[in-house]
Short mmCIF file of C-alpha atoms and ligand atoms in Angstrom, two decimals:
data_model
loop_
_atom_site.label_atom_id
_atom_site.label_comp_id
_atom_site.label_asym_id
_atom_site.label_seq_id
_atom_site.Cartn_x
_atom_site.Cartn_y
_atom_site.Cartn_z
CA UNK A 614 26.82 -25.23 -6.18
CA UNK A 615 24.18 -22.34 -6.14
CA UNK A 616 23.91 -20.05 -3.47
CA UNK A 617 21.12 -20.76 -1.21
CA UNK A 618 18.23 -23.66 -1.12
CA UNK A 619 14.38 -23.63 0.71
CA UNK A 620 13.51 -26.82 1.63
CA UNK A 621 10.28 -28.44 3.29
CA UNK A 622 8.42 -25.34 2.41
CA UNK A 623 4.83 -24.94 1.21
CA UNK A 624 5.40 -22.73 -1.54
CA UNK A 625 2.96 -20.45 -3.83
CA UNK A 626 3.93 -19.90 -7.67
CA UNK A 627 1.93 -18.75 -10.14
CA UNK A 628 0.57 -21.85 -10.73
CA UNK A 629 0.53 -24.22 -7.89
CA UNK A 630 0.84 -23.73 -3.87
CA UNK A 631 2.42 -26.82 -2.41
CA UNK A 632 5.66 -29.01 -1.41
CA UNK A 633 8.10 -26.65 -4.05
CA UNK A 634 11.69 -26.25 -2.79
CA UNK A 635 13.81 -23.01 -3.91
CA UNK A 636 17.15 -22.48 -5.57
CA UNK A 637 18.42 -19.04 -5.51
CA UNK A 638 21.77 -18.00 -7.06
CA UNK A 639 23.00 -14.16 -6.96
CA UNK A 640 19.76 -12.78 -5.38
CA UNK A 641 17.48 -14.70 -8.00
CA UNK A 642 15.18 -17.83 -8.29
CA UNK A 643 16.88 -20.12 -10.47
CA UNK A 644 15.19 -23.86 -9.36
CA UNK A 645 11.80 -24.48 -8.60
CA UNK A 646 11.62 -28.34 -7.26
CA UNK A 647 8.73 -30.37 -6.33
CA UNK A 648 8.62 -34.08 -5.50
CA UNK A 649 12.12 -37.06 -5.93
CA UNK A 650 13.87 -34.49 -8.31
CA UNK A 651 17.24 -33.88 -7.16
CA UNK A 652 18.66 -30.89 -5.46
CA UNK A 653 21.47 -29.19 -6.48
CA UNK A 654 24.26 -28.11 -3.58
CA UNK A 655 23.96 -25.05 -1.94
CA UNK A 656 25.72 -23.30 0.59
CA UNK A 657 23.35 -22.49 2.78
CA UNK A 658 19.97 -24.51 2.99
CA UNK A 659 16.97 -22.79 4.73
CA UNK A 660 14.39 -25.46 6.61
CA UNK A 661 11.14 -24.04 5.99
CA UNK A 662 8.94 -26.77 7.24
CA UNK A 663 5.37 -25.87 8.94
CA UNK A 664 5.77 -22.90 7.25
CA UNK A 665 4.13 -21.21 3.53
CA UNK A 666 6.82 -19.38 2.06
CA UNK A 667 4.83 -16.50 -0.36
CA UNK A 668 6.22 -14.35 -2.95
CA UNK A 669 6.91 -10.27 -1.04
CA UNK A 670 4.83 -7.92 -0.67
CA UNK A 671 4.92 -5.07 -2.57
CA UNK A 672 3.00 -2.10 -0.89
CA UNK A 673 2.16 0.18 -3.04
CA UNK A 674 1.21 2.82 -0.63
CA UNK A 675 2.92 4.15 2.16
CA UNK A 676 4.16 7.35 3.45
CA UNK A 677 7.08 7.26 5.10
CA UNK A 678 8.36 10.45 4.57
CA UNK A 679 4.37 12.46 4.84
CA UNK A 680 3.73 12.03 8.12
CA UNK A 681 6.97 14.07 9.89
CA UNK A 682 10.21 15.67 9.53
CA UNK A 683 12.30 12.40 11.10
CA UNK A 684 12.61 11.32 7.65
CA UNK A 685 15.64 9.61 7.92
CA UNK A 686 14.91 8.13 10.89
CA UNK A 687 11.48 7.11 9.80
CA UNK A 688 12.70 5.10 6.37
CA UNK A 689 15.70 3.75 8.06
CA UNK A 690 13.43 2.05 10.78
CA UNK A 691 10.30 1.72 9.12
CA UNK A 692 11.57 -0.20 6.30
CA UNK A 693 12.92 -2.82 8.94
CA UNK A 694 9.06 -2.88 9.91
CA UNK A 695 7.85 -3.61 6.44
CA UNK A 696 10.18 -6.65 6.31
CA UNK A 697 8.85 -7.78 9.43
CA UNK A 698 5.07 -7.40 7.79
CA UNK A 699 6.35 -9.47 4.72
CA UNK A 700 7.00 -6.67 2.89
CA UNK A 701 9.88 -6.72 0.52
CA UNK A 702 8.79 -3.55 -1.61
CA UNK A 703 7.50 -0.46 -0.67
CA UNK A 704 6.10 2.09 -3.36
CA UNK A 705 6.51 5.24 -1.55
CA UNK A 706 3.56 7.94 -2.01
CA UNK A 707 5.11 11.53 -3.41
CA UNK A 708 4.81 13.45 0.10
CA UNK A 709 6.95 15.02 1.50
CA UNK A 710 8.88 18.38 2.44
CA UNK A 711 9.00 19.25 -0.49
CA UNK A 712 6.04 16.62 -2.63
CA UNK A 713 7.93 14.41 -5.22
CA UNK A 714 6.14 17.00 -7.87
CA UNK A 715 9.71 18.09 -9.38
CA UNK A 716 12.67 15.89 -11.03
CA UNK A 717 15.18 17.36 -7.43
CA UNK A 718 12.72 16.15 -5.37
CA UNK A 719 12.02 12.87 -6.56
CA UNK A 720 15.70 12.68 -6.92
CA UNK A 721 15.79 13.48 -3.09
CA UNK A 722 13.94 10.98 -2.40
CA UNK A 723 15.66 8.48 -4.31
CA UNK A 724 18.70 8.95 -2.15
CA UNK A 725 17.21 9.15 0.89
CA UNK A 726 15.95 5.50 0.48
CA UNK A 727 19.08 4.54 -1.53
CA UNK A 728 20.99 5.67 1.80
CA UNK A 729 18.69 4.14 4.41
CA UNK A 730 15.90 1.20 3.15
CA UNK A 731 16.09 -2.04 4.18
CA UNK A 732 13.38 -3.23 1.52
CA UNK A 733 13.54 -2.50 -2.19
CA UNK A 734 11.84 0.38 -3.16
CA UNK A 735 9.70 2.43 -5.82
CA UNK A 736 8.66 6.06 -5.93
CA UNK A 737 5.31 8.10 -6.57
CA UNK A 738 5.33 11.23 -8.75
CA UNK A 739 3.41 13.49 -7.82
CA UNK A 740 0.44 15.85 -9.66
CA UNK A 741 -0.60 19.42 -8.22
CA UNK A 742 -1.97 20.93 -11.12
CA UNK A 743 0.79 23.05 -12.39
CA UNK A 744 3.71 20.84 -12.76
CA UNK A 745 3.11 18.79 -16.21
CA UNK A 746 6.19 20.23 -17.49
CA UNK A 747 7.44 18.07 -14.46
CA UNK A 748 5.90 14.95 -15.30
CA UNK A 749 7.91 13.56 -18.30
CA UNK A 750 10.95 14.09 -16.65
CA UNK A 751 9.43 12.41 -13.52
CA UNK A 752 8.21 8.91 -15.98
CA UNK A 753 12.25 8.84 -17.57
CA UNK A 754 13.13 9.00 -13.71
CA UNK A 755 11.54 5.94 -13.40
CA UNK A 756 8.40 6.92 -11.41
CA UNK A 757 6.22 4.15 -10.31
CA UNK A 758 2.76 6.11 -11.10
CA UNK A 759 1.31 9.74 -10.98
CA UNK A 760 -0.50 10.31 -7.80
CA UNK A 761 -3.26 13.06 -7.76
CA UNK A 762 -6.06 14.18 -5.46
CA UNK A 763 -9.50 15.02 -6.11
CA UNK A 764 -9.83 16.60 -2.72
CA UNK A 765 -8.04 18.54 0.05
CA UNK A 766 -8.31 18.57 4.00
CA UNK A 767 -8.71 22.82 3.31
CA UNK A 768 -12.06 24.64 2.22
CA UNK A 769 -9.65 26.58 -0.71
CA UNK A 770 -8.15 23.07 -1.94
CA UNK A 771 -4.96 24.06 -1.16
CA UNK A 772 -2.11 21.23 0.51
CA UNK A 773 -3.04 20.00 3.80
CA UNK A 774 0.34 20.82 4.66
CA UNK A 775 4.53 21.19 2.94
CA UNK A 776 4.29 17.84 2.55
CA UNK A 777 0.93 17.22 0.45
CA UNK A 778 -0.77 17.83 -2.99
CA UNK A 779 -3.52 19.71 -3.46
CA UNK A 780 -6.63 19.16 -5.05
CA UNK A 781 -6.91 18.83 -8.92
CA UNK A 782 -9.64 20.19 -10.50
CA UNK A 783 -11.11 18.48 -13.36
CA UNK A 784 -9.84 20.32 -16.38
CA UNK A 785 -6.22 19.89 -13.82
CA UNK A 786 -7.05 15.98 -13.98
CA UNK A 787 -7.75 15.74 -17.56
CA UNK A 788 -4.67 16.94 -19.33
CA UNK A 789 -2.93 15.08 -16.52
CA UNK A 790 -4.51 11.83 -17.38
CA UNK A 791 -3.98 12.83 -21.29
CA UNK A 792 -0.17 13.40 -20.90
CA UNK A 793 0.21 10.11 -18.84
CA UNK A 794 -1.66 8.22 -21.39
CA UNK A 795 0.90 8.92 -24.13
CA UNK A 796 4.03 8.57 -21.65
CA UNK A 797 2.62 5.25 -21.25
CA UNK A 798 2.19 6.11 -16.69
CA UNK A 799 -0.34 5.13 -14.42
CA UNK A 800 -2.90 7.45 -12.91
CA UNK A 801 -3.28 6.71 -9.33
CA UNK A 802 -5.99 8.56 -7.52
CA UNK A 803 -7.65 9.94 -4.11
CA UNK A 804 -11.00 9.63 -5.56
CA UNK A 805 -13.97 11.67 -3.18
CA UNK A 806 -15.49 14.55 -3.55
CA UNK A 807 -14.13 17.65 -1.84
CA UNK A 808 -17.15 19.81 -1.66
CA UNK A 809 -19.21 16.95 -0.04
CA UNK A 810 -16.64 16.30 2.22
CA UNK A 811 -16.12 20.28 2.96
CA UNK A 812 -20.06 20.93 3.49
CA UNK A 813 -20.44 17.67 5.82
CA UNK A 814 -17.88 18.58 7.94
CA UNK A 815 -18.32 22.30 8.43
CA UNK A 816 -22.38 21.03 8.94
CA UNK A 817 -21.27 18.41 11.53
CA UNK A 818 -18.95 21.05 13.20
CA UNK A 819 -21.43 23.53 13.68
CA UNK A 820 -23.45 20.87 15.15
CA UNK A 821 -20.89 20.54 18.02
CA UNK A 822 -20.23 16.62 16.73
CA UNK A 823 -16.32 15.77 17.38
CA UNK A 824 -16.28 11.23 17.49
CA UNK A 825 -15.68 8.77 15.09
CA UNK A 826 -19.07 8.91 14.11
CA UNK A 827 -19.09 12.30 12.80
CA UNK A 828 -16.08 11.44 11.15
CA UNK A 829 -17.47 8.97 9.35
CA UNK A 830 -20.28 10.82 8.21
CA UNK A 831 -18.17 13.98 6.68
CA UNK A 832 -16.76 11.65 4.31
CA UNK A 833 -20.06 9.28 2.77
CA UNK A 834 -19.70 6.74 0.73
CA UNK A 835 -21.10 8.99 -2.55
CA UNK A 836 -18.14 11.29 -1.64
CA UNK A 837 -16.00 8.32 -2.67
CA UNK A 838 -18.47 6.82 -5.44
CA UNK A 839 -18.99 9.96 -7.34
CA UNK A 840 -14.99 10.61 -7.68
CA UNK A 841 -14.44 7.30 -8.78
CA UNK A 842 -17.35 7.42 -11.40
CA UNK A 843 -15.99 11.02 -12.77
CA UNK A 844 -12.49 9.62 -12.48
CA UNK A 845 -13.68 6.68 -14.32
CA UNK A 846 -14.96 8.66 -17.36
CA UNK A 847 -12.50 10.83 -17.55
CA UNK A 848 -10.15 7.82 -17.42
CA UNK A 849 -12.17 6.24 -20.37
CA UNK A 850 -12.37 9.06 -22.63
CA UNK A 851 -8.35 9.67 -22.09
CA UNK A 852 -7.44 5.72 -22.56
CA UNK A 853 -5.15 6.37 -19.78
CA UNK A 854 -4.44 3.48 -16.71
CA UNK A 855 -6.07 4.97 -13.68
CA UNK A 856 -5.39 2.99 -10.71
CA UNK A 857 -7.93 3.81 -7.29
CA UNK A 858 -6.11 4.03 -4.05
CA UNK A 859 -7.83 2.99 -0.90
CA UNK A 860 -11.17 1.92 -1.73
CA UNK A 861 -13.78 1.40 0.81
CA UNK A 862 -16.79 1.10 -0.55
CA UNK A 863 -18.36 -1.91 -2.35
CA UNK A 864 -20.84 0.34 -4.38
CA UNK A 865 -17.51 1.88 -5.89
CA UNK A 866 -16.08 -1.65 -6.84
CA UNK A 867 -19.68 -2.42 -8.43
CA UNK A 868 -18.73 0.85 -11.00
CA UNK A 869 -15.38 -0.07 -11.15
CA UNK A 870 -16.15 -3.53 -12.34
CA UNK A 871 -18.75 -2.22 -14.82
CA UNK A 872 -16.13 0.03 -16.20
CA UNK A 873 -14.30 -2.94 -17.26
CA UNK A 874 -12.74 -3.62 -19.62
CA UNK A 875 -13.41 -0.37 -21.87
CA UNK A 876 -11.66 1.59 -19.17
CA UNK A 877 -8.24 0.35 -18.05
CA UNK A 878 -9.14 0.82 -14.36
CA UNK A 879 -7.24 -0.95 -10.92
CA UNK A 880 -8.08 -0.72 -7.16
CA UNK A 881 -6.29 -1.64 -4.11
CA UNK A 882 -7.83 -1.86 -0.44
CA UNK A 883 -6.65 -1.74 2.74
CA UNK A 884 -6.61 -3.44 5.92
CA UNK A 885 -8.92 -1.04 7.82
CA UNK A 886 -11.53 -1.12 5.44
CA UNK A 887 -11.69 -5.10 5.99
CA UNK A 888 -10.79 -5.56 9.78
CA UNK A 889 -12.79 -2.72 11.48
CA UNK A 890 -16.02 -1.06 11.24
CA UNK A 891 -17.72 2.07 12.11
CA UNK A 892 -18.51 1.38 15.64
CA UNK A 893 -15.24 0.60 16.02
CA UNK A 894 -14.14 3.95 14.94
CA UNK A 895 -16.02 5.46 17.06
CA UNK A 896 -14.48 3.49 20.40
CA UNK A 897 -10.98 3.98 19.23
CA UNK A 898 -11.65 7.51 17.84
CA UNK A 899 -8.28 9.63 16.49
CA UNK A 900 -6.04 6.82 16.38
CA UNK A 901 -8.43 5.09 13.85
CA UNK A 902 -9.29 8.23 12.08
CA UNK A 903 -8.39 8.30 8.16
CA UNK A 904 -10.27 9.19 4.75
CA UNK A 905 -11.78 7.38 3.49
CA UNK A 906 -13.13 6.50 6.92
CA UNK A 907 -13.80 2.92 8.39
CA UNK A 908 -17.18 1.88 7.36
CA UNK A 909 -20.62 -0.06 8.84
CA UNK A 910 -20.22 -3.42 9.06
CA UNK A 911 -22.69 -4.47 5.86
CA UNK A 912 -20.54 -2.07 3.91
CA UNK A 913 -17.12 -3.96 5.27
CA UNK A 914 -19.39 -7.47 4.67
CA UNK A 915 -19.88 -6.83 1.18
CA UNK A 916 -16.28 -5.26 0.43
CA UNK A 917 -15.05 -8.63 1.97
CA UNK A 918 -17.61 -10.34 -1.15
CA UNK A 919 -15.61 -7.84 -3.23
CA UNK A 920 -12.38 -9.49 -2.51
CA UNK A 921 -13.52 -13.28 -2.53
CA UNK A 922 -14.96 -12.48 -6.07
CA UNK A 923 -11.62 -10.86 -7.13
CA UNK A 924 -12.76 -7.52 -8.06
CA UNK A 925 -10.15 -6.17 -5.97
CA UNK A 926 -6.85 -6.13 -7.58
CA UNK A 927 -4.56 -5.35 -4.53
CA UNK A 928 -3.96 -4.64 -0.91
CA UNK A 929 -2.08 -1.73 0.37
CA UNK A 930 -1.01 -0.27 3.63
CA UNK A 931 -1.96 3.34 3.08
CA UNK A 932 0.67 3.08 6.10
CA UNK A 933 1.07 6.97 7.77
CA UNK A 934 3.01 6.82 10.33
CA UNK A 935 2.41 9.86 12.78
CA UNK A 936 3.84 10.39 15.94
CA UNK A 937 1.76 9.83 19.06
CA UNK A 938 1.23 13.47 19.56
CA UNK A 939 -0.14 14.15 15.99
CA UNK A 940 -2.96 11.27 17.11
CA UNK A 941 -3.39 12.58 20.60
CA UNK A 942 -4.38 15.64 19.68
CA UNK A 943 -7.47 14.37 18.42
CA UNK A 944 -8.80 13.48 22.05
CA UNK A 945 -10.53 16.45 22.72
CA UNK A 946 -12.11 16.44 19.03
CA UNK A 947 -11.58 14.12 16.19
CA UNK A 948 -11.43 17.25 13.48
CA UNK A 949 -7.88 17.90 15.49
CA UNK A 950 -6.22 14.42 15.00
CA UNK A 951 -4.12 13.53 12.06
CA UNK A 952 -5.13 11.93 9.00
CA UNK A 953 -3.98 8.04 8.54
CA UNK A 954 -2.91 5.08 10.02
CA UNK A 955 0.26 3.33 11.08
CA UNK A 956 -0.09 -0.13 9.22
CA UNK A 957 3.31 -1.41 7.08
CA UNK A 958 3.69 -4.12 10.35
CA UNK A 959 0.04 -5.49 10.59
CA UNK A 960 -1.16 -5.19 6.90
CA UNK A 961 -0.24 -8.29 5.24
CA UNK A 962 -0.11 -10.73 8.33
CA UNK A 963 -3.47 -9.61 8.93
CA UNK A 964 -5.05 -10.40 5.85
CA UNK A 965 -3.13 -13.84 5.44
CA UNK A 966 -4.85 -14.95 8.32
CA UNK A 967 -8.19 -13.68 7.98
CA UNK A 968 -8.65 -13.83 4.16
CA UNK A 969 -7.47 -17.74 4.54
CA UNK A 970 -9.98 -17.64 7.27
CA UNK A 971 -13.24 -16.09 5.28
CA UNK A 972 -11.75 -18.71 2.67
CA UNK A 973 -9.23 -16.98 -0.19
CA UNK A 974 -7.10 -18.97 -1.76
CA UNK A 975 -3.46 -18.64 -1.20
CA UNK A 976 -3.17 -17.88 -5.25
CA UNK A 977 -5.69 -15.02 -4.87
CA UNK A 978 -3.75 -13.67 -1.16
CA UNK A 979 -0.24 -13.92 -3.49
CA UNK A 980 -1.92 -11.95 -6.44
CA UNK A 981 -3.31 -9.53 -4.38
CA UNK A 982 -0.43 -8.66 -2.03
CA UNK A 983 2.35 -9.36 -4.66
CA UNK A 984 1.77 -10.27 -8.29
CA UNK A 985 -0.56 -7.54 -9.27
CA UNK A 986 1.02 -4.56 -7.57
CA UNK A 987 3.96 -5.84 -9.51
CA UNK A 988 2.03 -5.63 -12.43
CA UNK A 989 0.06 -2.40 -11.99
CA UNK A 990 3.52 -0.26 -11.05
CA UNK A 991 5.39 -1.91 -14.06
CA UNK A 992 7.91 -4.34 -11.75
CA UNK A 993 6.68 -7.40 -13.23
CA UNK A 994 9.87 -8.29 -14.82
CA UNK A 995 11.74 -8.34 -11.42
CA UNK A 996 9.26 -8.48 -8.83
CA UNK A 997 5.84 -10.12 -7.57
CA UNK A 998 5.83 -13.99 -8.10
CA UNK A 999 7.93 -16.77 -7.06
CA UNK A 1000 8.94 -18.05 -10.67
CA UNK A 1001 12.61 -18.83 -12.20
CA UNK A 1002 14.09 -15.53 -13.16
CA UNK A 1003 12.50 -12.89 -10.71
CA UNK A 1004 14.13 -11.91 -8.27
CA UNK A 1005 14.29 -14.23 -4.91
CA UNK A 1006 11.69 -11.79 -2.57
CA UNK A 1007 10.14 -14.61 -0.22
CA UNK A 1008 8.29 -13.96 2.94
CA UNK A 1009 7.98 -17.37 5.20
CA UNK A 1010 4.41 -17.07 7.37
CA UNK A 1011 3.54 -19.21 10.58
CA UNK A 1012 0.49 -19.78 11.78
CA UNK A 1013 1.89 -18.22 15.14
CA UNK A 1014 -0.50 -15.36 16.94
CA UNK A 1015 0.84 -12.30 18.76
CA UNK A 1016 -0.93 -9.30 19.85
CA UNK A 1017 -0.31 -6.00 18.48
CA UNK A 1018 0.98 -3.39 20.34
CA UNK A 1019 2.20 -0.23 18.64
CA UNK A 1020 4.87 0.55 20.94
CA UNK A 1021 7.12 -2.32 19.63
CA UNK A 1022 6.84 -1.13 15.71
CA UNK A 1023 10.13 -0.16 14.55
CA UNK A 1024 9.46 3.38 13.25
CA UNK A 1025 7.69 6.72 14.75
CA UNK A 1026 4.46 5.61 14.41
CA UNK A 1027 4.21 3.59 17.77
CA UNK A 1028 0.90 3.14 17.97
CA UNK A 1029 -2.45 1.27 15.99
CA UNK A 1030 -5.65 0.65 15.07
CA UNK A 1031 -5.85 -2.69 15.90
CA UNK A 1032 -3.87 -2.56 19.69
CA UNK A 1033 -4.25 -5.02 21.55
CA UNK A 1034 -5.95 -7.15 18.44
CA UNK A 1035 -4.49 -10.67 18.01
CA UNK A 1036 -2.98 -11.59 14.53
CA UNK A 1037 -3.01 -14.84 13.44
CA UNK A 1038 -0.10 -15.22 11.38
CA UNK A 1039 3.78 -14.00 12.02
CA UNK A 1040 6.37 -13.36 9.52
CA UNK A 1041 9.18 -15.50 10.50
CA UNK A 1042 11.69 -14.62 7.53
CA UNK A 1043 11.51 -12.52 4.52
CA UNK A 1044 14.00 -12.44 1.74
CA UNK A 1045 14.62 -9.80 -0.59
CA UNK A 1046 16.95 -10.71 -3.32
CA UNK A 1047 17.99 -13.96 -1.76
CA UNK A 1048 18.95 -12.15 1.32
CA UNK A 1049 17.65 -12.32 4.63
CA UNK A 1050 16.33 -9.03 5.90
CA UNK A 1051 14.67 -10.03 9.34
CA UNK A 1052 14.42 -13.59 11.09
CA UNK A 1053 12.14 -13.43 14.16
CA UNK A 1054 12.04 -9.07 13.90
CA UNK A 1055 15.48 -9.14 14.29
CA UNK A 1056 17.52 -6.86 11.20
CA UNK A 1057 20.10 -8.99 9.11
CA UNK A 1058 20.88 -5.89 7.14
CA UNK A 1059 22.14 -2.65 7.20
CA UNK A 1060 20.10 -0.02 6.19
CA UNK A 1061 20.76 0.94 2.44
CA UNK A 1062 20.52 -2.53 1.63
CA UNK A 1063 17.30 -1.69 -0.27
CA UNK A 1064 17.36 -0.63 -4.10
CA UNK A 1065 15.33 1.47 -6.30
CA UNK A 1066 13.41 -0.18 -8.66
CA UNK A 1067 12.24 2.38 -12.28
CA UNK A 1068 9.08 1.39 -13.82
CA UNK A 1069 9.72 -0.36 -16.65
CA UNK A 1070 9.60 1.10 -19.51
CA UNK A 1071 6.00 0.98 -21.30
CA UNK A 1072 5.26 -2.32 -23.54
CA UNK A 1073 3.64 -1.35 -26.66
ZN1 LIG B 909 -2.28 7.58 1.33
#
């Protein structure tokens, strides 16, 4: 008798999507069943017919905890929100009051999600240029990946604010990326240029120009492409993994790929840079303002080529979720609204339906959203795939639409991009470790219920 069995399901593994029921004993896959071969008892069975039951997401980016001070609040009820976007792990970015750049804050961290997650749970270190005494102790504590910034939101480089990093400069990067390499961590980087960023926007200020279009044009596309080539040498000459967060531009995925395979280089994406373009920025204005910014619609075209090709490795939220006043403050002028997007609800249904729509395979949406993540953050051996062993993370999708509207997302961040949009796909169920966290956006958990998950340790 094992614990729980998925029937009638159409189920992607590693190797084949189809008609594969699930056995799950103590939180894990232990049966994988296809066709007349009989099923063990179970004491619960879970009818998933109609519906394609995918491995969790794991989003590697989101910042629960770097948008506000309602921390607690934010990670109890936004973590009930990832489940509900398929989410079973989130890989929380290092802001916060104080940044996850010391051993006591990471460890604060750590319990704050111990205490309140519903969905397992990694953690960003973070870089700022002084703290490399920091970062060994921050790898044995089990950090996910180093994040670091090649630009800041202020002139001097400094932190935006108590809760962000400030910008590294290049020697700062280097010795970063050298100590990493021989603690066997991951490199993750905000890769644009600050003093293109800095002279556009104080040159588009003094014009008088406050929309989305003047947004878009303080932060270019070379802002973005010229990081990630210096990132990319110095990443090269260091042998260190660098992994790109956010990238919008399918000029930088052209380098990225050429890179390959001296330089041991991953990207992720996100949602906005797929689903919205530049004109749309500009009708929405602060509430889709974020850097990079959304792009022209050739640029968004040819990222989409990007992913059908697979030179994107994975798809994160980048999910920020600021309170309604931190985005309406932008009304008067864009320059004045907050930086970042509410997303850990709308992310992955999103792209189920319209990357099975532009014609990705369900393999390719699993690898993306799940198995590579796993892979890149060193959770492999727990997380990412629906295979005998890992643990049982499962999120069930119907081909059911529903419009978005931010006021019903669980956490602070009531409010989108994409309101009033209509998704194509809904999360009926997710899993994480065999247990049901949400069925039809309704909690079956208490917060806490999410663990931390270390890094595991470096493979030779
Ligand atoms: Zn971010």
């Amino acid at each position: 008798m094992i614990d729980t069995l998925i029937v009638g399901g159409t189920t992607i593994t590693e190797t084949a999507v189809g008609p594969i029921d699930i056995g799950i004993e103590n939180g894990r896959i232990v049966e994988l069943m296809t066709g007349g071969a009989p099923r063990p008892k179970a004491r619960e069975t879970i009818d998933a017919t109609g519906l394609v039951v995918a491995p969790g997401a794991i989003d590697a980016h989101t910042h629960f905890t770097g948008a506000h001070d309602f921390v607690e609040e934010e990670v109890r009820a936004g973590t009930l929100g990832a489940a509900i976007g398929g989410v079973t792990t989130v890989i929380e970015m290092p802001h916060s009051a104080p940044p996850a750049t010391t051993l006591a804050a990471f460890e604060a961290k750590r319990v704050l999600f111990a205490a309140a997650s519903s969905v397992d749970f990694a953690l960003w270190g973070g870089l700022d240029g002084e703290n490399l005494a920091e970062v060994p102790r921050l790898v044995q504590a089990g950090a996910a990946a180093l994040k670091g910034f090649m630009c800041s939101g202020k002139a001097s480089g400094e932190a935006g604010d108590k809760r962000g990093l400030p910008m590294l400069d290049d020697d700062d990067l280097l010795e970063a990326m050298r100590l990493a390499q021989t603690l066997g961590s991951t490199i993750g980087l905000h890769a644009e240029n600050h003093f293109i960023i800095q002279g556009r926007t104080a040159a588009l200020r003094a014009e008088g120009r406050d929309g989305g279009h003047a947004h878009a044009a303080a932060q270019p596309e070379i802002a973005e492409i010229e990081a990630i080539a210096r990132a990319l040498l110095l990443a090269r000459e260091t042998g260190v993994a660098l992994h790109i967060v956010h990238m919008s531009s399918s000029r930088s995925a052209e380098l990225i790929a050429q890179a390959r395979p001296s330089t041991r280089v991953s990207v992720e994406t996100c949602p906005q840079y797929l689903l919205l373009d530049e004109d749309d920025l500009e009708r929405i204005g602060p509430f889709a303002r974020c850097g990079p910014p959304i792009r022209k619609r050739a640029t968004v075209e040819a990222l989409w080529r990007d992913v059908l090709a697979g030179r994107i490795d994975a798809l994160s939220s980048d999910h920020c979720p600021y309170l309604l006043e931190q985005k309406n403050n932008g009304n008067g002028s864009i320059w004045n609204a907050a930086m970042g997007l509410t997303g850990i609800e709308t992310t992955v249904p999103f792209f189920y339906s319209a990357a099975t729509d532009r014609g990705l395979s369900l393999y390719r949406f699993a690898a993306m959203t799940a198995a590579n993540p796993a892979r890149i953050f060193g959770l492999d051996d727990r997380k990412g795939t629906i295979k005998v062993g890992l643990d049982a993370d499962l999120a069930f999708y119907a081909d059911r639409p529903w419009i978005v509207r931010g006021e019903a997302f669980k956490g602070r961040g009531t409010w989108s991009p994409y309101e009033g949009m209509a998704c194509g796909a809904t999360v009926a169920r997710t899993m994480v470790r065999g247990s049901t966290v949400q069925l039809a956006g309704e909690a079956r958990v208490a917060p806490g219920f999410g663990r931390y998950l270390p890094r595991r340790a470096a493979v030779a």
